[in-house]
Amino acid sequence: MIALVDCNNFYASCERVFSPGLNGKPIVVLSNNDGCVIARSNEAKALGIPMGAPVFKYKQLIEAEKVNVFSTNFTLYGDLSQRVMNILSEYSRDIEVYSIDEAFLEFENGSDLAMLEQAVEIRRIVQKHIGIPVSIGVAPTKTLAKIATHLAKKDPEKQGCCVLSDKKKIEQVLQTFPVGEIWGIGRRTTKKLAMMGVESAADLMALQDELILRELTVVGLRIKKELMGEPSVIFESTAKPKKAICTARSFGEMIRDYEYLEQAIVSHCVTCAVKLRKQHSFASSMMVFVHTNSFRKDLPQYKRNIVMEFPATQNTIALVRQAKEALRKIYKPGYDYKKAGVILMDFQQQNALQEDLFTVNTLDDKDNRLVEALDLINDKYGRNTLRIADQGLHDKHAMRQNQRSKSYTTRWDEILEVKIQETKSKKQEHET
DNA sequence: TCTGGGGTCCTAGGACCC
DNA sequence: TCTGGGGTCCTAGGACCC
C-alpha cells in the first residue's frame, strides 16, 4: 500500500509555526516580487481569495478582512519541509519525497483499521514535533492515494486521514469523484473529456483502452490503470539528477541598463552552476532569455532567447563566460526588461564524461580550484558571501519582498534579531 | 502602479540512415 | 505515369505537476 502525506496549506502553516497568534486567522503567502497569492490558510480560502490571484486585485479585501500577508521565505519552508520528511522516513522503509510539501510512503499492508491507526499516529507526531498539520491518504496506487488524501482533507469527519483499500468502497468513491480532480488530468484534458461526456472518474474508467490511448495518449491509460488499482506510476525513492536546471526571476523594477541586466544574468548563471555541481553534473548547453513586461500593453515588447553549446563543464567561470556572450547576442537597447533567466541543459554525469576531441580545455586547474574554494566559503558563510565581480554588488535586480518573515531556523543573524526583540518586549512588559 | 518559479513527460514531424 | 521498407534521433510544442 502507498500512503501520501500532504502538508495542509504548507507555506501558510510554516508562517504559523513561529507566530502561533495567527492560528484561526487568514494568511496568504505571496509569490516572488509579492506578485500573486501562492498559498492560503483555510480562512483565506473561505474569504474567496483564489490561488494565483494577483495581489493588487484583492488589496481591498485583504485590508478589510485583516488578512496577514507574507512574502515567500523559501529558506524557512525548505528547512521545515526537511524536518517533516525526516520524521516521515522513520515510519517507512521507503519514502519518495514528491515535492516540498508531499511524500509517498510505502505502507505495510494490514487491516484498514491498522493502517488508519498508523496514519493517525504519523499525523499526530508531525503536528506535535514540527507544528505542521498534514493529511494522509492510503491506497493501493499513487493516484488512488492522492484521491484518498483529497477525501481526508475535504471530509471533516475523517480528521485528516483516509484509507481506501476496499474494492467496493473505491468504486463507490470514483462514481462521484470529478475527473478533473484526478492527479494528472489538467484543465485542457478536463475540457476535452467533458465534450466526450466524461465527468466522473468512473466515466473515465468505462472508456475503451484504444479510445483513451488515442485521445489521452499513454498518460491517460496509465491513469485508468492506477484507478483500477494497478500501479502504473512507479515509486521512486531515490531522487534522479535533474535533466535541466533553471534560474529565472522577474525584476522588482524594470531594467533598461545593459550593466544591470548582465548582473542579473550572471547571478542566475552562478546559481544554476551551484545547483549543477550539487548534483555532480556537467552541462554542455545553456539557454539565456530576456523579455519585457507582457502585461504592459502600452510599452514596446521584446522577447528573445538563445542557446549556447560548449564542451561539458560545471565550472562557474566557464558558464558565466557563455552567459555573458549569450546576452550580448540577444540584448537590444531601448526596452524595459522585466524578466531574465538561465537554463542549463544536456547534462552528463561526472563518471561518464565525454571528452571533446577538438577543443582544448581552456580552463586550467586553477579555475577549478577557485570554484571549489568559492563553494566551500559560500557553504560555510552563506550564499553570495563570495561572488563573481560580474554579479555586481548593488542587487539592482533584487525582488520586492516587503513582508518576509525571519528565517527562524537557519539564519543565525535573523534568529539573533528575533531573540533580541523577544527580550526587549518581555522587558517592557515587565516594566509596565 | 502592481501579475511566480522550476520542473517532467509525451507526441508529431522532420531529417537522416541503410 | 511510374517511385520501398524499416528504422533512429532530434526538436518544438503541448500538457501537466507543485
mmCIF file of N, CA and C (backbone and C1' of nucleotides) in Angstrom, chain A residues 99 101 146 184 186 188-189, chain C residues 11-12 14-18:
data_model
loop_
_atom_site.group_PDB
_atom_site.id
_atom_site.type_symbol
_atom_site.label_atom_id
_atom_site.label_comp_id
_atom_site.label_asym_id
_atom_site.label_seq_id
_atom_site.Cartn_x
_atom_site.Cartn_y
_atom_site.Cartn_z
ATOM 1 N N SER A 99 7.391 16.479 -3.410
ATOM 2 C CA SER A 99 7.513 17.936 -3.558
ATOM 3 C C SER A 99 7.839 18.501 -2.194
ATOM 4 N N ASP A 101 6.051 19.763 -0.068
ATOM 5 C CA ASP A 101 5.057 19.513 0.991
ATOM 6 C C ASP A 101 4.373 18.152 0.877
ATOM 7 N N LYS A 146 -3.705 9.755 -3.807
ATOM 8 C CA LYS A 146 -3.978 11.182 -3.981
ATOM 9 C C LYS A 146 -5.452 11.468 -3.702
ATOM 10 N N GLY A 184 -2.985 14.328 -12.624
ATOM 11 C CA GLY A 184 -2.530 14.098 -13.992
ATOM 12 C C GLY A 184 -3.534 14.542 -15.046
ATOM 13 N N GLY A 186 -5.404 17.640 -16.243
ATOM 14 C CA GLY A 186 -5.380 19.090 -16.083
ATOM 15 C C GLY A 186 -6.573 19.754 -16.725
ATOM 16 N N ARG A 188 -6.974 21.308 -19.656
ATOM 17 C CA ARG A 188 -7.241 21.006 -21.068
ATOM 18 C C ARG A 188 -7.959 19.672 -21.226
ATOM 19 N N THR A 189 -7.404 18.676 -20.551
ATOM 20 C CA THR A 189 -7.956 17.326 -20.675
ATOM 21 C C THR A 189 -9.368 17.263 -20.087
ATOM 22 P P DT C 11 18.263 18.536 -30.707
ATOM 23 O "O5'" DT C 11 16.847 19.117 -31.126
ATOM 24 C "C5'" DT C 11 16.592 19.412 -32.499
ATOM 25 C "C4'" DT C 11 15.209 20.014 -32.594
ATOM 26 C "C3'" DT C 11 14.877 20.918 -31.405
ATOM 27 O "O3'" DT C 11 14.337 22.125 -31.901
ATOM 28 C "C1'" DT C 11 13.239 19.194 -31.615
ATOM 29 P P DA C 12 14.032 23.309 -30.945
ATOM 30 O "O5'" DA C 12 12.486 23.561 -31.224
ATOM 31 C "C5'" DA C 12 11.947 23.305 -32.531
ATOM 32 C "C4'" DA C 12 10.439 23.313 -32.432
ATOM 33 C "C3'" DA C 12 9.897 24.336 -31.449
ATOM 34 O "O3'" DA C 12 8.710 24.886 -32.005
ATOM 35 C "C1'" DA C 12 9.299 22.145 -30.727
ATOM 36 P P DG C 14 1.887 24.821 -28.695
ATOM 37 O "O5'" DG C 14 1.215 23.644 -27.878
ATOM 38 C "C5'" DG C 14 0.864 22.437 -28.563
ATOM 39 C "C4'" DG C 14 0.551 21.395 -27.525
ATOM 40 C "C3'" DG C 14 -0.301 21.918 -26.368
ATOM 41 O "O3'" DG C 14 -1.375 21.021 -26.160
ATOM 42 C "C1'" DG C 14 1.649 20.859 -25.538
ATOM 43 P P DA C 15 -2.572 21.458 -25.209
ATOM 44 O "O5'" DA C 15 -2.248 20.694 -23.871
ATOM 45 C "C5'" DA C 15 -2.175 19.272 -23.888
ATOM 46 C "C4'" DA C 15 -1.653 18.823 -22.553
ATOM 47 C "C3'" DA C 15 -2.282 19.559 -21.366
ATOM 48 O "O3'" DA C 15 -3.094 18.652 -20.627
ATOM 49 C "C1'" DA C 15 0.099 19.332 -21.140
ATOM 50 P P DC C 16 -3.897 19.137 -19.348
ATOM 51 O "O5'" DC C 16 -2.854 18.861 -18.172
ATOM 52 C "C5'" DC C 16 -2.413 17.533 -17.957
ATOM 53 C "C4'" DC C 16 -1.219 17.543 -17.057
ATOM 54 C "C3'" DC C 16 -1.417 18.313 -15.756
ATOM 55 O "O3'" DC C 16 -1.978 17.466 -14.781
ATOM 56 C "C1'" DC C 16 0.785 18.569 -16.672
ATOM 57 P P DC C 17 -2.348 18.083 -13.343
ATOM 58 O "O5'" DC C 17 -0.956 18.133 -12.576
ATOM 59 C "C5'" DC C 17 -0.230 16.930 -12.389
ATOM 60 C "C4'" DC C 17 1.000 17.248 -11.583
ATOM 61 C "C3'" DC C 17 0.695 18.205 -10.442
ATOM 62 O "O3'" DC C 17 0.572 17.496 -9.229
ATOM 63 C "C1'" DC C 17 2.632 18.916 -11.656
ATOM 64 P P DC C 18 -0.084 18.263 -8.009
ATOM 65 O "O5'" DC C 18 1.112 19.102 -7.379
ATOM 66 C "C5'" DC C 18 2.227 18.407 -6.848
ATOM 67 C "C4'" DC C 18 3.228 19.449 -6.393
ATOM 68 C "C3'" DC C 18 2.590 20.442 -5.421
ATOM 69 O "O3'" DC C 18 3.243 20.399 -4.169
ATOM 70 C "C1'" DC C 18 3.764 21.573 -7.180
#
